Coordinates of C-alpha atoms and ligand atoms in Angstrom, one line a residue:
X105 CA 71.3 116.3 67.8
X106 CA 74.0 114.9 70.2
X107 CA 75.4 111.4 70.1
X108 CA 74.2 109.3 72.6
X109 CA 77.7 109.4 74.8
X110 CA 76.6 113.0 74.8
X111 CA 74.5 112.0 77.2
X112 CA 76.3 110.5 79.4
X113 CA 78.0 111.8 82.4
X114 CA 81.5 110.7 84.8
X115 CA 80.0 110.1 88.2
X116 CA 82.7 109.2 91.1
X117 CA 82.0 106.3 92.9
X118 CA 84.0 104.6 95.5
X119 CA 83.5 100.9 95.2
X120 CA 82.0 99.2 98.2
X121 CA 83.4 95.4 97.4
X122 CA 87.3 97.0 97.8
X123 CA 86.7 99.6 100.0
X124 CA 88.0 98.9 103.4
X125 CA 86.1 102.0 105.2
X126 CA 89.1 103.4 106.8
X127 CA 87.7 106.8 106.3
X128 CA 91.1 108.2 104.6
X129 CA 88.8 109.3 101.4
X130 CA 86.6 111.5 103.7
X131 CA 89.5 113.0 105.5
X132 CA 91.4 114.1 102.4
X133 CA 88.7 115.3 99.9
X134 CA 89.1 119.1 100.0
X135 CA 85.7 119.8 99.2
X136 CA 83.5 117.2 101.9
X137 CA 81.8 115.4 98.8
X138 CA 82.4 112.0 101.0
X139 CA 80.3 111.1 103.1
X140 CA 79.6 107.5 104.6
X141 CA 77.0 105.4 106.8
X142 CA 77.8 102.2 109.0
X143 CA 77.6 100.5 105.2
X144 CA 79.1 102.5 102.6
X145 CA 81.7 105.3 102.0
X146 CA 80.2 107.4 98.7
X147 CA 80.9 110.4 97.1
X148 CA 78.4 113.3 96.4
X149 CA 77.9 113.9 92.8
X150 CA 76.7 117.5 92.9
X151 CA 79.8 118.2 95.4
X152 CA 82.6 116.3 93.6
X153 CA 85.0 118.1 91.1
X154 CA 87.1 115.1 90.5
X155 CA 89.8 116.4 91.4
X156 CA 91.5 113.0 92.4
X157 CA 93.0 114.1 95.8
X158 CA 91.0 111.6 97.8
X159 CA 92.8 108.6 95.2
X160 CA 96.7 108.4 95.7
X161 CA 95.9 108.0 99.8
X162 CA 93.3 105.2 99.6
X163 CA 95.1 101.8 100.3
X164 CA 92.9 99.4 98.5
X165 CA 92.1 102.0 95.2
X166 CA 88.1 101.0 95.8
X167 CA 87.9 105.3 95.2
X168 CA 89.8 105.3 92.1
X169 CA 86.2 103.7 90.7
X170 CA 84.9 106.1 87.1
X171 CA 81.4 105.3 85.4
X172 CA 79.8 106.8 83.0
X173 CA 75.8 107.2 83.6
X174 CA 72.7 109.2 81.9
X175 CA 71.4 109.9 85.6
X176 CA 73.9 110.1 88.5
X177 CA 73.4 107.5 91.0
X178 CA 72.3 109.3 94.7
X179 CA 74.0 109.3 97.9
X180 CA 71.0 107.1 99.4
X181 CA 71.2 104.7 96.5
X182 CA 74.9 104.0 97.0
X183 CA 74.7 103.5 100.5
X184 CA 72.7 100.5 99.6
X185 CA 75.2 98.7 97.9
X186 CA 77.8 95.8 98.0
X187 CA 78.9 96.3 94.3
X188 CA 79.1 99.0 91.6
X189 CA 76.2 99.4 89.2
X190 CA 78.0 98.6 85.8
X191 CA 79.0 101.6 83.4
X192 CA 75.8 102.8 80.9
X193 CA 78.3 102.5 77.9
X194 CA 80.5 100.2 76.4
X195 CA 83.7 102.3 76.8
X196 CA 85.5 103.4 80.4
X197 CA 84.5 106.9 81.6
X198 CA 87.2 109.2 80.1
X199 CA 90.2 110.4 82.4
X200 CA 90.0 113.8 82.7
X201 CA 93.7 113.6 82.6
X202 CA 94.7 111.1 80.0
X203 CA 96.6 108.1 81.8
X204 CA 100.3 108.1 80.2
X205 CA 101.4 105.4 80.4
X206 CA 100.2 101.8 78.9
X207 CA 99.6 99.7 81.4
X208 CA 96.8 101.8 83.1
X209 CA 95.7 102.1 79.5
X210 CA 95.4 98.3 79.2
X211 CA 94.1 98.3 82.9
X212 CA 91.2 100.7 82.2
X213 CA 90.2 99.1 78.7
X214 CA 89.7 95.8 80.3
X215 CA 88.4 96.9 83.5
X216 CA 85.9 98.8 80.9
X217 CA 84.6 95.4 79.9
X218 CA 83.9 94.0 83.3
X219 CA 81.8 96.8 84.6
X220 CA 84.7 98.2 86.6
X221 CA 87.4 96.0 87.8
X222 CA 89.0 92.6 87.0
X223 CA 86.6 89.6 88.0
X224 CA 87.8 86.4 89.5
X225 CA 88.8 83.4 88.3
X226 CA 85.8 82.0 87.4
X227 CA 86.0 78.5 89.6
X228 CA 87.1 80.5 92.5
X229 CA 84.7 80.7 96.0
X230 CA 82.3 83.0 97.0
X231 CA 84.1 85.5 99.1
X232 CA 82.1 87.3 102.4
X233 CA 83.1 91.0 102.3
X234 CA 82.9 93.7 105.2
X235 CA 81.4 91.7 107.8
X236 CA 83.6 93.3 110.1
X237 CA 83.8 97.4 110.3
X238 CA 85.4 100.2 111.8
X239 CA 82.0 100.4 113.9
X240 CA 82.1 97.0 114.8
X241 CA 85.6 95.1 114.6
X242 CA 86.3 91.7 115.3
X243 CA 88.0 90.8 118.6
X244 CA 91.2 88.7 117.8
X245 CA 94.1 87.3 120.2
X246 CA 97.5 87.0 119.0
X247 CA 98.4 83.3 119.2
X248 CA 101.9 83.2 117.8
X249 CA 104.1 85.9 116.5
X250 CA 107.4 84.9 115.4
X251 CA 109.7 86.5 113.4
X252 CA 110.3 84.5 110.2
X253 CA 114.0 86.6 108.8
X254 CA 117.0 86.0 109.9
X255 CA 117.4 88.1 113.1
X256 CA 121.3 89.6 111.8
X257 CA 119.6 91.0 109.0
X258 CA 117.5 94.3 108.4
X259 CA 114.1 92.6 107.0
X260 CA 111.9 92.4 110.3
X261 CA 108.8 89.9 109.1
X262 CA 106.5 88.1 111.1
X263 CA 104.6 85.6 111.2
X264 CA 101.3 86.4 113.0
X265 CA 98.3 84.5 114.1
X266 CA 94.8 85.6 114.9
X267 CA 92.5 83.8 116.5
X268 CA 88.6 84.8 116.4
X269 CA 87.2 82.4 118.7
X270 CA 83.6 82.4 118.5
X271 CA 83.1 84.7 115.7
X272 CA 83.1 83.8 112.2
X273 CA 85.7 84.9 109.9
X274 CA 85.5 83.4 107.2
X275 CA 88.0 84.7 104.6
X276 CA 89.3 83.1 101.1
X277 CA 93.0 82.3 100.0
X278 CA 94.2 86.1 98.5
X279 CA 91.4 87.9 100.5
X280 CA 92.8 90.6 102.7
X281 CA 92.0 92.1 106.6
X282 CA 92.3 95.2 107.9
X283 CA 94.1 95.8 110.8
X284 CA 93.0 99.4 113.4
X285 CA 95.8 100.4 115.2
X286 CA 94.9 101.2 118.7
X287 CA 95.0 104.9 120.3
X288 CA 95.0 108.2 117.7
X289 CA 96.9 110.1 115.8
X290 CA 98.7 113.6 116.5
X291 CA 95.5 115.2 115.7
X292 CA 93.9 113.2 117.8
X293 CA 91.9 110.6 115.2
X294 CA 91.5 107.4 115.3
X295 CA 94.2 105.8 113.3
X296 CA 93.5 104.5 109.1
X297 CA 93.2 100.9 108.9
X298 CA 95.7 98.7 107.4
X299 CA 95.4 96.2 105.1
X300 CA 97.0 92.8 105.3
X301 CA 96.6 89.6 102.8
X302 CA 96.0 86.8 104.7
X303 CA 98.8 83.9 104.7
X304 CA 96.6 80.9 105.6
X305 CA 94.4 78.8 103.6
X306 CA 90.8 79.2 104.1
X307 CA 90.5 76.5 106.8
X308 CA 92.7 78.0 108.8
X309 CA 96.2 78.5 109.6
X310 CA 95.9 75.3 111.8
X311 CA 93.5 73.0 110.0
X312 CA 90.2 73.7 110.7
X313 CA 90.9 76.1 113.4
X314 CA 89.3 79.6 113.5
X315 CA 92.4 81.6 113.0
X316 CA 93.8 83.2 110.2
X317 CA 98.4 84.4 109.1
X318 CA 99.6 87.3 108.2
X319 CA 103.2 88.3 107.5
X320 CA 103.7 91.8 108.8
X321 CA 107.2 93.8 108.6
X322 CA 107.9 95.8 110.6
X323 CA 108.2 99.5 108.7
X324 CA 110.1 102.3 109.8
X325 CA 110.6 105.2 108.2
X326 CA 113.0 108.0 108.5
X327 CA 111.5 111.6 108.5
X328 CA 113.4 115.0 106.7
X329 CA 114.6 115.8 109.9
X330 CA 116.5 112.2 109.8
X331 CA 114.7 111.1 113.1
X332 CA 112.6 107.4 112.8
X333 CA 109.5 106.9 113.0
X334 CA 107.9 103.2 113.2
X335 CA 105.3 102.5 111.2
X336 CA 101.9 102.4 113.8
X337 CA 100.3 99.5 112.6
X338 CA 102.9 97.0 111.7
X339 CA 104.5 98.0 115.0
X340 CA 101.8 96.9 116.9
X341 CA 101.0 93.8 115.1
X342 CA 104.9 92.6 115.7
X343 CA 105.3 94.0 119.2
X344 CA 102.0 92.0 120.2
X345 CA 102.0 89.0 122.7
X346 CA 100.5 86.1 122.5
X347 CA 96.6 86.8 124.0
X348 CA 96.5 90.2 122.8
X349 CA 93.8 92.0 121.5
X350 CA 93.7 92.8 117.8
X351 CA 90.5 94.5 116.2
X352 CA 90.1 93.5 112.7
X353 CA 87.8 94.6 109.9
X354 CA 86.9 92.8 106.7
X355 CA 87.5 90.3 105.4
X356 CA 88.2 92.5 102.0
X357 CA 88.8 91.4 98.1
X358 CA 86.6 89.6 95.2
X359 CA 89.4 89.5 92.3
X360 CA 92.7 88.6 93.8
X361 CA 90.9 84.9 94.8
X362 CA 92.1 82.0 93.9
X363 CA 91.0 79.3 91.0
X364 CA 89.8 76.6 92.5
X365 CA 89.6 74.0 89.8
X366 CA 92.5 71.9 90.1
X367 CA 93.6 71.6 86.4
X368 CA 94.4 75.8 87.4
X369 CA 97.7 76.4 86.6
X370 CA 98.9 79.4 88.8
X371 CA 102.0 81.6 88.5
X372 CA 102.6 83.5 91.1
X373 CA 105.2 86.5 91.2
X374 CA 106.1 87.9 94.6
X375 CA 108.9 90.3 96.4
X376 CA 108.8 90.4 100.4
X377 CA 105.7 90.3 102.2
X378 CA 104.1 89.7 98.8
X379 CA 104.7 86.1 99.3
X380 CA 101.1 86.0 102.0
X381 CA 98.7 85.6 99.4
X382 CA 100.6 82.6 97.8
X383 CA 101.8 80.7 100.7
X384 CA 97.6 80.9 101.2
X385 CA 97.6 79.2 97.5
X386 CA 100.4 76.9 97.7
X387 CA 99.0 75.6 101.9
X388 CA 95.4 75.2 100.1
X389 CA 96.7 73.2 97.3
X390 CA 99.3 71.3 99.7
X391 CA 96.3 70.5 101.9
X392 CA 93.4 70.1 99.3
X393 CA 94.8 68.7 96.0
X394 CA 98.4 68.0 96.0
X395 CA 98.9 65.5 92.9
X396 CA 96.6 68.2 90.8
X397 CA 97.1 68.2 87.4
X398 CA 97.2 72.4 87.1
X399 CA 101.2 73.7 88.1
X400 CA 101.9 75.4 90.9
X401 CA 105.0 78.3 89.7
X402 CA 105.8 80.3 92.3
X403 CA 109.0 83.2 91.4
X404 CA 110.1 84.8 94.8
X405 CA 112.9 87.7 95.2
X406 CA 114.1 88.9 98.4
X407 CA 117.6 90.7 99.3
X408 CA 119.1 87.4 101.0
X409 CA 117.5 83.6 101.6
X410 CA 118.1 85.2 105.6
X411 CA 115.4 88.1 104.2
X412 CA 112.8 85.8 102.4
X413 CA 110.1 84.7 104.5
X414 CA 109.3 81.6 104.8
X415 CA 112.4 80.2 102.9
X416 CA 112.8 77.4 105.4
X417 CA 109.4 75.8 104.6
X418 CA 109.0 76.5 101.0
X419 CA 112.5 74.7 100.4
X420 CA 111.0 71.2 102.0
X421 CA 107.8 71.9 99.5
X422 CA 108.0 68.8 97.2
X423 CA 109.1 69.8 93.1
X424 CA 105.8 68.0 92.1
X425 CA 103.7 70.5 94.5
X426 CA 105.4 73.7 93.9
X427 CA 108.3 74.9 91.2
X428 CA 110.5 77.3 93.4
X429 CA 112.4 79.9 91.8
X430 CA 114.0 82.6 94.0
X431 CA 115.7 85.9 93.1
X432 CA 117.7 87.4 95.3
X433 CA 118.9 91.2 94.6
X434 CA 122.0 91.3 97.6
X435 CA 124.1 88.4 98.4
X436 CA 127.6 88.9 98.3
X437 CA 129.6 87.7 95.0
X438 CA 126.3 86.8 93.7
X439 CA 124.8 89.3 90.4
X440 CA 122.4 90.9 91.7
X441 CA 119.0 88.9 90.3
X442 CA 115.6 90.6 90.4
X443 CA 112.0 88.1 89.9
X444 CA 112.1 89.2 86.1
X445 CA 115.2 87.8 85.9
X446 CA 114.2 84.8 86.8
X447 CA 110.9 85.0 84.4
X448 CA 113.8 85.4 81.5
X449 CA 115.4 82.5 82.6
X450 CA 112.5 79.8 82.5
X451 CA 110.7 81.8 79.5
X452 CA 110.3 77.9 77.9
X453 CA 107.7 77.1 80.8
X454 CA 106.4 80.2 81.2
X455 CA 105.7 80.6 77.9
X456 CA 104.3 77.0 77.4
X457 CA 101.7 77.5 80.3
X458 CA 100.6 81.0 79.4
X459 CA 99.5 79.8 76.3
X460 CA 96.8 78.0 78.4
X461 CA 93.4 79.2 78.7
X462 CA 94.3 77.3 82.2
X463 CA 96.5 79.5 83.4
X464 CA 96.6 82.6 86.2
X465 CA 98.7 85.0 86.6
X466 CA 100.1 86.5 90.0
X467 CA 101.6 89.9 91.3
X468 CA 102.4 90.7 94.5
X469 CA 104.8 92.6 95.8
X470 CA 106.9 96.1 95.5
X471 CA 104.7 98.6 93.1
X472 CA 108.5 98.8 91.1
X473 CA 107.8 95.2 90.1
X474 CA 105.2 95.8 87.8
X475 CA 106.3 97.7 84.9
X476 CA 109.7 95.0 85.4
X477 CA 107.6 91.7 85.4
X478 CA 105.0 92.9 82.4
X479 CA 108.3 93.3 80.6
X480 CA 109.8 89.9 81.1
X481 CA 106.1 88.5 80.5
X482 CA 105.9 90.4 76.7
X483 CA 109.8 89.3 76.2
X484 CA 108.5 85.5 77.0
X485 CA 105.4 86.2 74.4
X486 CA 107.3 88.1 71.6
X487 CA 109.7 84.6 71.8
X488 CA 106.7 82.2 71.9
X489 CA 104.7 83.8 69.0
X490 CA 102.3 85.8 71.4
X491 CA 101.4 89.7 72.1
X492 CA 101.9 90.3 75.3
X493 CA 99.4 93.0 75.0
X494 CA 96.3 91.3 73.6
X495 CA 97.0 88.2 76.0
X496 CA 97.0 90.6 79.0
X497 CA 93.8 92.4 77.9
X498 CA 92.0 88.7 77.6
X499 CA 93.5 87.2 80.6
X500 CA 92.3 90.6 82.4
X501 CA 88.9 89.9 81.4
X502 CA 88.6 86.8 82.1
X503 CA 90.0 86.9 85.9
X504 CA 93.3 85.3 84.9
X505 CA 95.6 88.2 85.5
X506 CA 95.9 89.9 89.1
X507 CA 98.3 92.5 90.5
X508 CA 98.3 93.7 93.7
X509 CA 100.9 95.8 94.6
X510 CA 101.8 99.0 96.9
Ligands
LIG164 P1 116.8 95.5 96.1 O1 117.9 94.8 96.7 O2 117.2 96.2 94.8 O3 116.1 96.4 97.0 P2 112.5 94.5 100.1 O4 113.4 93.7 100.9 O5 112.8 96.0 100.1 O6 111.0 94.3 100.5 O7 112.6 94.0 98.6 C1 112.3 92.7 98.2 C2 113.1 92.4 97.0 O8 112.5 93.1 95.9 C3 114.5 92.8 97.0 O9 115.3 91.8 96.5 C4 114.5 94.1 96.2 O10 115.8 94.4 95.6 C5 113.6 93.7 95.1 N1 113.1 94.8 94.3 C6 113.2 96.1 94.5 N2 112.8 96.8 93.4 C7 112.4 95.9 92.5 C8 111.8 96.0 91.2 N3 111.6 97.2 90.6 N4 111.5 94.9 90.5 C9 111.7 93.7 91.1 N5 112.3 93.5 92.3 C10 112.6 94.6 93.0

């Protein structure tokens, strides 16, 4: 007789909470085993041969979703979902290929205990998901768009505003939107939709207003052939004028939310346009509860002060609100000084505070950032006592530990 994980089977499942429907899954898989309604994007079992095309290309990873199951869930059953069914065995479904390195290791382990993915903090809000879709998008006007970088340099960020008017939006500090571009691609489909974190506070960029920030740079790429080519969404959200339309999707994201006890403490590790979902944290403390007792430690890197957004503002932020560190990587005569850097340099604190079953950790930013800031967080732990290791795997678990980066 088998063991019981004999039994059990890897079904492919895209997950409905992340997924942002921008049909890229369906459009890769070389085999048509995705398939979607005006709900759900899922993947045919019987069809499926896992072989992980459809998961490099998806922007938010809701396809990169593995459970293990005795009878494989339908395609009519998942189209009736908002959340994946949680894995029939204690363990996460085996990669067929095994993951090299350790931090997907960690990742999948913990994820394994959570029924898939890392949960939120738990005093954090309710978050509405996919309200808006690809079918049927929000209508919102620009009503600013400035740029926020210094105009002499490179780094082309704006600050953007959307305004829904009459329809609700209702969105969560660290949620994210998606963005559909208008007109088609060269083969003539519509374009993928983009995901942005949203910069404002949950009541609104303006205080009880029904609009919502984003802080969009302006991408261009260069091709082979050395000739540029601008990047079709961010393009359009930074050439936009005040009044124009904007067709948004979402709002998207149930871990990356943040705590909303105020003894929280909250660290938050950004490069770039990282910084949206944390000037969302730091305006909703600011705003809501800005003697709390929970620390607000925020570690920023950027090329130049002229190339970090929202420098300007976050340098009038009172020490007792927020504790600024910044990192910048190019300023002349100046070593060049990366956010782990900087993690090094006040390992006391950080050390102190992650001790704390109080405490959340933050990444947002360039996907280089990672493997660099999870070693200056097990440098901090190895000089305070602590393994970096089995404090990430708990913190993971219990919604204390987010990264988010591309
Ligand atoms: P660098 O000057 O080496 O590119 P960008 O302006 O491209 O969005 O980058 C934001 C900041 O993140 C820059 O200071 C950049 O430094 C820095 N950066 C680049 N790679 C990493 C990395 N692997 N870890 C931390 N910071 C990084």
């Amino acid at each position: 007789m088998g063991s019981p994980s004999m039994e059990l089977r890897r079904q492919h499942l895209i997950d409905p909470a992340i997924c942002i429907r921008c049909n890229t899954c369906e459009e890769t898989c070389p085999r048509d085993a995705i398939t979607h309604d005006d709900r759900n994007y899922v993947v045919r079992f019987d069809v499926c041969n896992g072989c992980g095309n459809c998961v490099p290309p998806c922007p938010t990873g809701a396809i990169d979703s593995w459970i293990l199951v005795k009878r494989p869930w339908s395609v009519e059953e998942q189209l009736t979902w908002d959340d994946l069914p949680p894995s029939e065995a204690g363990e996460p479904a085996p990669a067929e290929q095994p993951q090299p390195d350790e931090v997907a290791a960690i990742i999948e382990t913990a994820t394994a205990a959570t029924g898939g993915r890392v949960p939120p903090p738990f005093s954090a809000a309710h978050p509405y998901l996919n309200i808006y879709t690809r079918e049927r998008p929000a209508v919102a006007r620009v009503a600013g768009n400035h740029r926020i970088t210094d105009p002499e340099t490179e780094s082309d960020i704006h600050h953007i505003v959307l305004d829904f008017g009459q329809q609700a939006f209702p969105v969560l500090e660290g949620q994210s939107i998606g963005v559909i571009p208008p007109g088609t691609d060269a083969k003539g489909r519509p374009h993928t939709i983009r995901l942005y974190s949203v910069a404002s506070p949950r009541d609104g960029e303006r205080p009880n207003h029904n609009n919502v920030s984003l802080t969009i740079k302006r991408v261009v790429t260069r091709d082979a052939d050395g000739s540029l080519r601008p990047g079709v969404a961010s393009n359009h959200l930074c050439d936009a004028r005040k009044g124009d339309e904007v067709l948004v999707t979402g709002p998207f994201g149930d871990s990356f939310l943040m705590p909303n006890h105020p003894d929280a403490n909250i660290i938050m590790i950004c490069t770039g346009t990282g910084s949206a979902p944390f000037r969302a944290f730091t305006e909703r403390r600011r705003r809501r509860a800005p003697d709390a007792p929970g620390k607000l430690l925020l570690f920023f890197g950027a090329r130049s002060p002229g190339e970090l957004p929202y420098f300007g503002p976050l340098m009038k932020l009172p020490p007792s609100l927020i504790d600024v560190n910044f990192a910048f990587s190019r300023v002349a005569g100046q070593p060049k000084t990366y956010v782990q850097d900087k993690i090094r340099e006040r390992a006391a604190d950080v050390g102190a505070l992650l001790q704390s079953r109080d405490t959340f950790v933050y990444i947002c930013g360039l996907k280089g950032m990672e493997q660099g800031c999870e070693e200056a967080l097990a440098d901090v732990c190895r000089q305070h006592g602590l393994n970096w290791s089995d404090l990430r795997s708990g913190m993971r678990r219990e919604g204390r530990y987010h990264v988010e980066t591309y």
